[in-house]
Amino acid sequence: MTAKLIDGKAIAAQIYEEIQAAVAELKEKHGITPGLATVLVGENPASQSYVRSKQKTCTKVGFYSIGEDLPEDASQEEVEGLVERLNADPTIHGILVQLPLPRHLDEEKVLSMISLEKDVDGFHPINIGRLTMKGRKPLFVPCTPAGCIELLVRSGVEIEGKEAVVLGRSNIVGLPVSMLLLHRNATVTICHSRTQDLPATCRRADILIAAVGRPEMVKADWVKPGAAVIDVGINRVEDPTAKRGYRLVGDVDFDEVNEVAGHLTPVPGGVGPMTIAMLMWNTLAGAKHAAGL
Ligand code: NAP
């Protein structure tokens, strides 16, 4: 038996259809077009490509978007000034500061300056604080963790009462996804680089989320038969037969784990497409919130 493939591209496409329909209704009934501003500082090629694809997706779903590009040597004051201007712009419902920022900038300060109502990346300390507390609702949830949950829910994987293991405790994936699983009443174990006996801990999981950034680390004998496995990892491994000299693999050994798991996400085509879909979802929510809907 092989695992049921969780097709992130297809699920993201379904979400885009839902967003397009909601945007059409917002425009028609309330005269509102959701607006997203991206802020890119410097010329990191990966960041440039992420920002481009976010803007392209905005056009696809019918959003207004603006791209603010600042030079690599932009000062803290310039970046903060830009965020303040976007905070005050009523046509903008979401502000995305592409990370990482150049080293000389205070990333935490920039993120905390984004208006809570426009924090579509969900990294404002107050949104993260609410996410980690019981019974408090953040305005926005970070996109990749939200995408992981959406993949599980839309694939019919039950979360409540299940044993969930999250491999990784980063601020952008491991920690927030653990909180989301907990709020959905899973029993959650968070693993990290000091965890002893990772294979045995992971084997307890009905739901295993891998977000470590280690190519193909999770092997078949780390996985409980029938478990749902979500692979967040995006790792480049050398491959002389590939056109670019490398290929992308996840944190899970797909071929091995495919023989044991009940559900499994591929890399690429699993969590990746969901991150931008959830950013669009958050921007739509921001526009509705601004209109008091
Ligand atoms: P990160 O900040 O580097 O965090 C990695 C986490 O894994 C840390 O908590 C670390 O533990 C733990 N870890 C590292 N090596 C380990 C080991 N050998 N054994 C046990 N734990 C170990 O990474 P991240 O930003 O969360 O990203 C994780 C992966 O997801 C990366 O491949 C990244 O490219 C990918 N990613 C994908 C998307 C997407 O859209 N699909 C979005 C974001 C990230 P310590 O805390 O103890 O150091």
CSV table of C-alpha atoms and ligand atoms in Angstrom, one decimal:
chain,number,residue,atom,x,y,z
A,1,MET,CA,0.0,0.0,0.0
A,2,THR,CA,1.3,3.4,-0.8
A,3,ALA,CA,0.3,6.7,0.9
A,4,LYS,CA,-2.5,8.9,-0.4
A,5,LEU,CA,-0.8,11.9,-2.0
A,6,ILE,CA,-1.8,15.3,-0.6
A,7,ASP,CA,-1.7,17.5,-3.7
A,8,GLY,CA,-0.9,21.0,-2.5
A,9,LYS,CA,-1.2,22.4,-6.0
A,10,ALA,CA,-4.7,21.2,-6.4
A,11,ILE,CA,-5.8,22.3,-2.9
A,12,ALA,CA,-4.2,25.7,-3.5
A,13,ALA,CA,-6.1,26.0,-6.9
A,14,GLN,CA,-9.3,25.2,-5.0
A,15,ILE,CA,-8.5,28.0,-2.5
A,16,TYR,CA,-7.8,30.5,-5.3
A,17,GLU,CA,-11.2,29.7,-6.8
A,18,GLU,CA,-12.8,30.5,-3.4
A,19,ILE,CA,-10.8,33.7,-3.1
A,20,GLN,CA,-11.7,34.8,-6.6
A,21,ALA,CA,-15.4,34.3,-5.8
A,22,ALA,CA,-15.1,36.2,-2.6
A,23,VAL,CA,-13.2,39.1,-4.3
A,24,ALA,CA,-15.9,39.4,-7.0
A,25,GLU,CA,-18.6,39.6,-4.2
A,26,LEU,CA,-16.6,42.2,-2.2
A,27,LYS,CA,-16.1,44.4,-5.3
A,28,GLU,CA,-19.7,44.1,-6.4
A,29,LYS,CA,-21.5,44.5,-3.0
A,30,HIS,CA,-19.0,46.8,-1.2
A,31,GLY,CA,-16.8,48.4,-3.8
A,32,ILE,CA,-13.6,47.0,-2.1
A,33,THR,CA,-10.6,45.5,-3.9
A,34,PRO,CA,-8.2,43.7,-1.5
A,35,GLY,CA,-4.7,45.3,-1.7
A,36,LEU,CA,-1.3,43.8,-0.9
A,37,ALA,CA,2.0,45.7,-0.6
A,38,THR,CA,5.2,43.8,-0.8
A,39,VAL,CA,8.4,45.3,0.6
A,40,LEU,CA,11.7,44.0,-0.8
A,41,VAL,CA,15.0,45.3,0.5
A,42,GLY,CA,18.1,44.4,-1.5
A,43,GLU,CA,18.6,42.0,-4.4
A,44,ASN,CA,18.5,38.5,-3.0
A,45,PRO,CA,17.5,36.4,-6.0
A,46,ALA,CA,15.3,33.9,-4.0
A,47,SER,CA,13.5,36.9,-2.3
A,48,GLN,CA,13.0,38.6,-5.7
A,49,SER,CA,11.5,35.5,-7.1
A,50,TYR,CA,9.2,34.9,-4.1
A,51,VAL,CA,8.0,38.5,-4.3
A,52,ARG,CA,7.4,38.3,-8.0
A,53,SER,CA,5.3,35.2,-7.6
A,54,LYS,CA,3.3,36.8,-4.8
A,55,GLN,CA,2.5,39.8,-7.0
A,56,LYS,CA,1.6,37.6,-10.0
A,57,THR,CA,-0.8,35.6,-7.7
A,58,CYS,CA,-2.4,38.9,-6.6
A,59,THR,CA,-3.2,39.7,-10.2
A,60,LYS,CA,-4.6,36.2,-10.7
A,61,VAL,CA,-7.1,36.5,-7.8
A,62,GLY,CA,-8.1,40.0,-8.6
A,63,PHE,CA,-6.2,41.9,-5.9
A,64,TYR,CA,-4.6,45.3,-6.2
A,65,SER,CA,-0.9,45.0,-5.5
A,66,ILE,CA,2.1,47.3,-5.2
A,67,GLY,CA,5.7,46.3,-5.0
A,68,GLU,CA,8.0,48.6,-3.0
A,69,ASP,CA,11.7,47.8,-3.7
A,70,LEU,CA,14.4,49.4,-1.6
A,71,PRO,CA,18.2,49.2,-2.2
A,72,GLU,CA,20.4,46.8,-0.2
A,73,ASP,CA,21.8,49.7,1.8
A,74,ALA,CA,18.4,51.2,2.8
A,75,SER,CA,18.5,52.6,6.3
A,76,GLN,CA,16.3,51.5,9.2
A,77,GLU,CA,14.6,54.9,9.0
A,78,GLU,CA,13.8,54.4,5.3
A,79,VAL,CA,12.3,51.0,5.8
A,80,GLU,CA,10.3,52.1,8.8
A,81,GLY,CA,9.1,55.2,6.9
A,82,LEU,CA,7.9,53.0,4.1
A,83,VAL,CA,6.0,50.7,6.5
A,84,GLU,CA,4.4,53.7,8.2
A,85,ARG,CA,3.3,55.1,4.8
A,86,LEU,CA,1.7,51.7,3.9
A,87,ASN,CA,0.1,51.4,7.3
A,88,ALA,CA,-1.7,54.7,6.5
A,89,ASP,CA,-2.7,53.8,2.9
A,90,PRO,CA,-6.4,52.7,2.9
A,91,THR,CA,-6.0,50.9,-0.4
A,92,ILE,CA,-3.6,48.4,1.2
A,93,HIS,CA,-5.0,45.7,3.5
A,94,GLY,CA,-1.8,43.6,3.8
A,95,ILE,CA,1.8,44.4,4.1
A,96,LEU,CA,4.4,41.7,3.4
A,97,VAL,CA,8.0,42.5,4.3
A,98,GLN,CA,10.0,39.8,2.5
A,99,LEU,CA,12.5,38.1,4.9
A,100,PRO,CA,15.3,37.9,5.5
A,101,LEU,CA,16.2,41.6,5.6
A,102,PRO,CA,19.8,42.7,5.1
A,103,ARG,CA,21.8,42.1,8.3
A,104,HIS,CA,22.2,45.8,9.2
A,105,LEU,CA,18.4,46.2,9.6
A,106,ASP,CA,16.5,45.4,12.8
A,107,GLU,CA,14.0,42.8,11.5
A,108,GLU,CA,12.1,42.5,14.8
A,109,LYS,CA,11.5,46.2,15.0
A,110,VAL,CA,10.3,46.4,11.3
A,111,LEU,CA,7.9,43.5,11.8
A,112,SER,CA,6.5,45.0,15.0
A,113,MET,CA,5.8,48.3,13.2
A,114,ILE,CA,3.4,46.7,10.7
A,115,SER,CA,-0.1,47.6,11.7
A,116,LEU,CA,-1.7,44.7,13.4
A,117,GLU,CA,-4.6,44.9,11.0
A,118,LYS,CA,-2.3,44.5,8.0
A,119,ASP,CA,0.1,41.9,9.4
A,120,VAL,CA,-0.9,39.3,6.7
A,121,ASP,CA,2.3,37.3,7.4
A,122,GLY,CA,1.2,36.9,11.0
A,123,PHE,CA,4.6,37.6,12.5
A,124,HIS,CA,3.6,40.7,14.5
A,125,PRO,CA,4.5,39.9,18.2
A,126,ILE,CA,0.8,40.5,19.2
A,127,ASN,CA,-0.5,38.1,16.6
A,128,ILE,CA,2.1,35.5,17.6
A,129,GLY,CA,1.2,36.1,21.3
A,130,ARG,CA,-2.5,35.5,20.6
A,131,LEU,CA,-1.7,32.4,18.6
A,132,THR,CA,0.2,30.9,21.6
A,133,MET,CA,-2.5,31.6,24.1
A,134,LYS,CA,-5.6,29.6,24.8
A,135,GLY,CA,-8.9,31.2,23.7
A,136,ARG,CA,-7.3,34.3,22.0
A,137,LYS,CA,-7.7,34.8,18.3
A,138,PRO,CA,-4.9,36.2,16.2
A,139,LEU,CA,-6.1,38.4,13.3
A,140,PHE,CA,-3.7,36.5,11.0
A,141,VAL,CA,-2.0,33.2,11.3
A,142,PRO,CA,1.5,32.7,9.6
A,143,CYS,CA,1.0,31.3,6.1
A,144,THR,CA,3.1,28.1,6.0
A,145,PRO,CA,1.7,26.7,9.3
A,146,ALA,CA,-1.8,27.7,8.2
A,147,GLY,CA,-1.2,25.9,4.9
A,148,CYS,CA,-0.1,22.7,6.7
A,149,ILE,CA,-3.4,22.6,8.7
A,150,GLU,CA,-5.5,23.4,5.6
A,151,LEU,CA,-3.8,20.4,3.8
A,152,LEU,CA,-4.7,18.1,6.6
A,153,VAL,CA,-8.3,19.4,7.0
A,154,ARG,CA,-9.1,19.4,3.2
A,155,SER,CA,-7.6,15.8,2.9
A,156,GLY,CA,-10.0,14.6,5.6
A,157,VAL,CA,-7.3,13.9,8.2
A,158,GLU,CA,-8.7,14.1,11.7
A,159,ILE,CA,-6.7,16.2,14.1
A,160,GLU,CA,-8.7,16.2,17.4
A,161,GLY,CA,-7.4,13.7,19.9
A,162,LYS,CA,-4.6,12.6,17.7
A,163,GLU,CA,-0.9,12.3,18.6
A,164,ALA,CA,1.0,15.0,16.6
A,165,VAL,CA,4.7,15.3,16.4
A,166,VAL,CA,6.3,18.5,15.0
A,167,LEU,CA,10.0,18.2,13.9
A,168,GLY,CA,11.4,21.7,14.3
A,169,ARG,CA,10.6,24.7,16.5
A,170,SER,CA,11.3,27.7,14.3
A,171,ASN,CA,9.3,30.9,14.7
A,172,ILE,CA,8.1,30.7,11.2
A,173,VAL,CA,7.0,27.0,11.0
A,174,GLY,CA,7.6,24.6,13.9
A,175,LEU,CA,6.3,26.7,16.8
A,176,PRO,CA,3.2,28.2,15.1
A,177,VAL,CA,2.1,24.9,13.5
A,178,SER,CA,2.4,23.2,17.0
A,179,MET,CA,0.1,25.8,18.4
A,180,LEU,CA,-2.4,25.4,15.6
A,181,LEU,CA,-2.4,21.6,16.2
A,182,LEU,CA,-2.9,22.1,19.9
A,183,HIS,CA,-5.8,24.5,19.4
A,184,ARG,CA,-7.4,21.8,17.3
A,185,ASN,CA,-7.0,19.4,20.2
A,186,ALA,CA,-4.2,17.3,19.1
A,187,THR,CA,-1.6,16.1,21.7
A,188,VAL,CA,1.5,17.8,20.5
A,189,THR,CA,5.2,16.9,20.9
A,190,ILE,CA,7.8,19.4,19.6
A,191,CYS,CA,11.2,18.0,18.6
A,192,HIS,CA,14.4,19.9,18.0
A,193,SER,CA,18.2,19.4,17.7
A,194,ARG,CA,18.5,18.3,21.4
A,195,THR,CA,15.6,15.7,21.3
A,196,GLN,CA,16.8,12.2,22.2
A,197,ASP,CA,15.7,9.3,20.0
A,198,LEU,CA,14.0,11.2,17.2
A,199,PRO,CA,12.9,8.1,15.3
A,200,ALA,CA,11.0,6.7,18.4
A,201,THR,CA,9.4,10.0,19.1
A,202,CYS,CA,8.3,10.5,15.5
A,203,ARG,CA,7.0,6.9,15.4
A,204,ARG,CA,4.3,7.9,18.0
A,205,ALA,CA,2.8,10.4,15.6
A,206,ASP,CA,-0.6,10.0,13.9
A,207,ILE,CA,0.3,13.3,12.3
A,208,LEU,CA,4.0,14.1,11.6
A,209,ILE,CA,5.0,17.6,10.5
A,210,ALA,CA,8.7,17.8,9.3
A,211,ALA,CA,10.2,21.3,9.3
A,212,VAL,CA,13.9,20.8,10.0
A,213,GLY,CA,15.7,21.8,6.8
A,214,ARG,CA,17.6,18.4,6.6
A,215,PRO,CA,17.3,16.6,3.2
A,216,GLU,CA,15.3,13.3,3.5
A,217,MET,CA,16.0,12.9,7.2
A,218,VAL,CA,12.7,11.2,8.0
A,219,LYS,CA,13.0,7.6,7.1
A,220,ALA,CA,10.3,4.8,6.8
A,221,ASP,CA,11.1,3.5,10.3
A,222,TRP,CA,10.4,6.9,11.8
A,223,VAL,CA,6.8,6.7,10.7
A,224,LYS,CA,3.8,4.9,12.2
A,225,PRO,CA,2.0,2.9,9.6
A,226,GLY,CA,-1.0,5.0,8.3
A,227,ALA,CA,0.3,8.3,9.7
A,228,ALA,CA,-0.3,11.6,7.9
A,229,VAL,CA,3.1,13.1,7.0
A,230,ILE,CA,3.4,16.8,6.0
A,231,ASP,CA,6.8,17.7,4.6
A,232,VAL,CA,7.6,21.4,4.9
A,233,GLY,CA,11.3,21.1,4.0
A,234,ILE,CA,12.7,22.6,0.8
A,235,ASN,CA,16.3,21.5,0.4
A,236,ARG,CA,18.6,21.7,-2.6
A,237,VAL,CA,20.7,18.6,-3.3
A,238,GLU,CA,23.3,18.3,-6.0
A,239,ASP,CA,22.1,16.5,-9.0
A,240,PRO,CA,24.4,16.5,-12.1
A,241,THR,CA,21.6,15.1,-14.2
A,242,ALA,CA,19.3,18.0,-13.5
A,243,LYS,CA,19.4,21.1,-15.7
A,244,ARG,CA,20.3,23.5,-12.9
A,245,GLY,CA,22.7,21.0,-11.3
A,246,TYR,CA,20.5,20.5,-8.3
A,247,ARG,CA,17.0,19.2,-7.4
A,248,LEU,CA,14.7,20.0,-4.5
A,249,VAL,CA,13.9,17.5,-1.9
A,250,GLY,CA,12.0,17.6,1.4
A,251,ASP,CA,12.9,16.7,4.9
A,252,VAL,CA,11.2,13.3,4.4
A,253,ASP,CA,12.6,10.5,2.3
A,254,PHE,CA,9.5,10.4,0.0
A,255,ASP,CA,10.1,7.0,-1.6
A,256,GLU,CA,10.6,5.2,1.7
A,257,VAL,CA,7.9,6.9,3.6
A,258,ASN,CA,5.4,6.6,0.8
A,259,GLU,CA,5.4,2.8,1.6
A,260,VAL,CA,4.4,3.4,5.2
A,261,ALA,CA,2.4,6.6,5.6
A,262,GLY,CA,-1.4,7.0,5.1
A,263,HIS,CA,-1.1,10.5,3.7
A,264,LEU,CA,2.0,12.2,2.4
A,265,THR,CA,2.8,15.6,0.8
A,266,PRO,CA,5.3,15.7,-2.1
A,267,VAL,CA,8.2,18.2,-2.5
A,268,PRO,CA,7.7,20.2,-4.6
A,269,GLY,CA,4.0,20.5,-4.9
A,270,GLY,CA,2.9,20.0,-1.3
A,271,VAL,CA,3.2,22.7,1.4
A,272,GLY,CA,5.0,25.1,-1.0
A,273,PRO,CA,2.0,26.2,-3.1
A,274,MET,CA,-0.1,26.6,0.1
A,275,THR,CA,2.1,29.3,1.5
A,276,ILE,CA,1.2,31.9,-1.1
A,277,ALA,CA,-2.5,30.7,-1.2
A,278,MET,CA,-2.7,31.4,2.6
A,279,LEU,CA,-1.1,34.8,2.1
A,280,MET,CA,-3.9,35.6,-0.4
A,281,TRP,CA,-6.4,34.2,2.1
A,282,ASN,CA,-5.0,36.5,4.8
A,283,THR,CA,-5.1,39.5,2.6
A,284,LEU,CA,-8.7,38.9,1.7
A,285,ALA,CA,-9.5,38.6,5.5
A,286,GLY,CA,-7.6,41.9,6.0
A,287,ALA,CA,-9.8,43.6,3.4
A,288,LYS,CA,-13.0,42.2,5.0
A,289,HIS,CA,-11.8,43.2,8.5
A,290,ALA,CA,-11.0,46.8,7.3
A,291,ALA,CA,-14.6,47.0,5.9
A,292,GLY,CA,-16.0,45.7,9.2
A,293,LEU,CA,-17.3,42.6,7.5
B,1,NAP,P1,15.0,26.6,10.9
B,1,NAP,O1,14.7,27.9,11.3
B,1,NAP,O2,16.4,26.3,10.4
B,1,NAP,O3,14.6,25.6,12.0
B,1,NAP,C1,14.9,24.2,11.9
B,1,NAP,C2,14.5,23.5,13.1
B,1,NAP,O4,14.8,22.1,13.0
B,1,NAP,C3,15.1,24.0,14.4
B,1,NAP,O5,14.1,24.0,15.5
B,1,NAP,C4,16.2,23.0,14.8
B,1,NAP,O6,16.4,22.7,16.1
B,1,NAP,C5,15.6,21.7,14.1
B,1,NAP,N1,16.7,20.8,13.7
B,1,NAP,C6,17.7,21.1,12.8
B,1,NAP,N2,18.4,20.0,12.6
B,1,NAP,C7,17.9,19.1,13.4
B,1,NAP,C8,18.3,17.7,13.6
B,1,NAP,N3,19.4,17.1,13.0
B,1,NAP,N4,17.6,17.0,14.5
B,1,NAP,C9,16.5,17.6,15.1
B,1,NAP,N5,16.1,18.8,14.9
B,1,NAP,C10,16.8,19.6,14.1
B,1,NAP,O7,14.1,26.1,9.6
B,1,NAP,P2,12.7,26.6,9.2
B,1,NAP,O8,12.7,28.0,8.7
B,1,NAP,O9,11.6,26.2,10.2
B,1,NAP,O10,12.5,25.7,7.9
B,1,NAP,C11,12.5,24.3,7.9
B,1,NAP,C12,12.4,23.8,6.5
B,1,NAP,O11,11.2,24.2,5.9
B,1,NAP,C13,13.5,24.3,5.5
B,1,NAP,O12,13.8,23.3,4.6
B,1,NAP,C14,12.8,25.5,4.8
B,1,NAP,O13,13.4,25.7,3.5
B,1,NAP,C15,11.4,24.9,4.7
B,1,NAP,N6,10.4,26.0,4.6
B,1,NAP,C16,9.4,25.8,3.6
B,1,NAP,C17,8.4,26.7,3.5
B,1,NAP,C18,7.3,26.4,2.5
B,1,NAP,O14,6.7,27.4,2.0
B,1,NAP,N7,7.1,25.2,2.0
B,1,NAP,C19,8.3,27.8,4.3
B,1,NAP,C20,9.3,28.0,5.3
B,1,NAP,C21,10.3,27.0,5.5
B,1,NAP,P3,17.0,23.8,17.2
B,1,NAP,O15,15.8,24.8,17.4
B,1,NAP,O16,17.3,23.0,18.3
B,1,NAP,O17,18.1,24.5,16.5
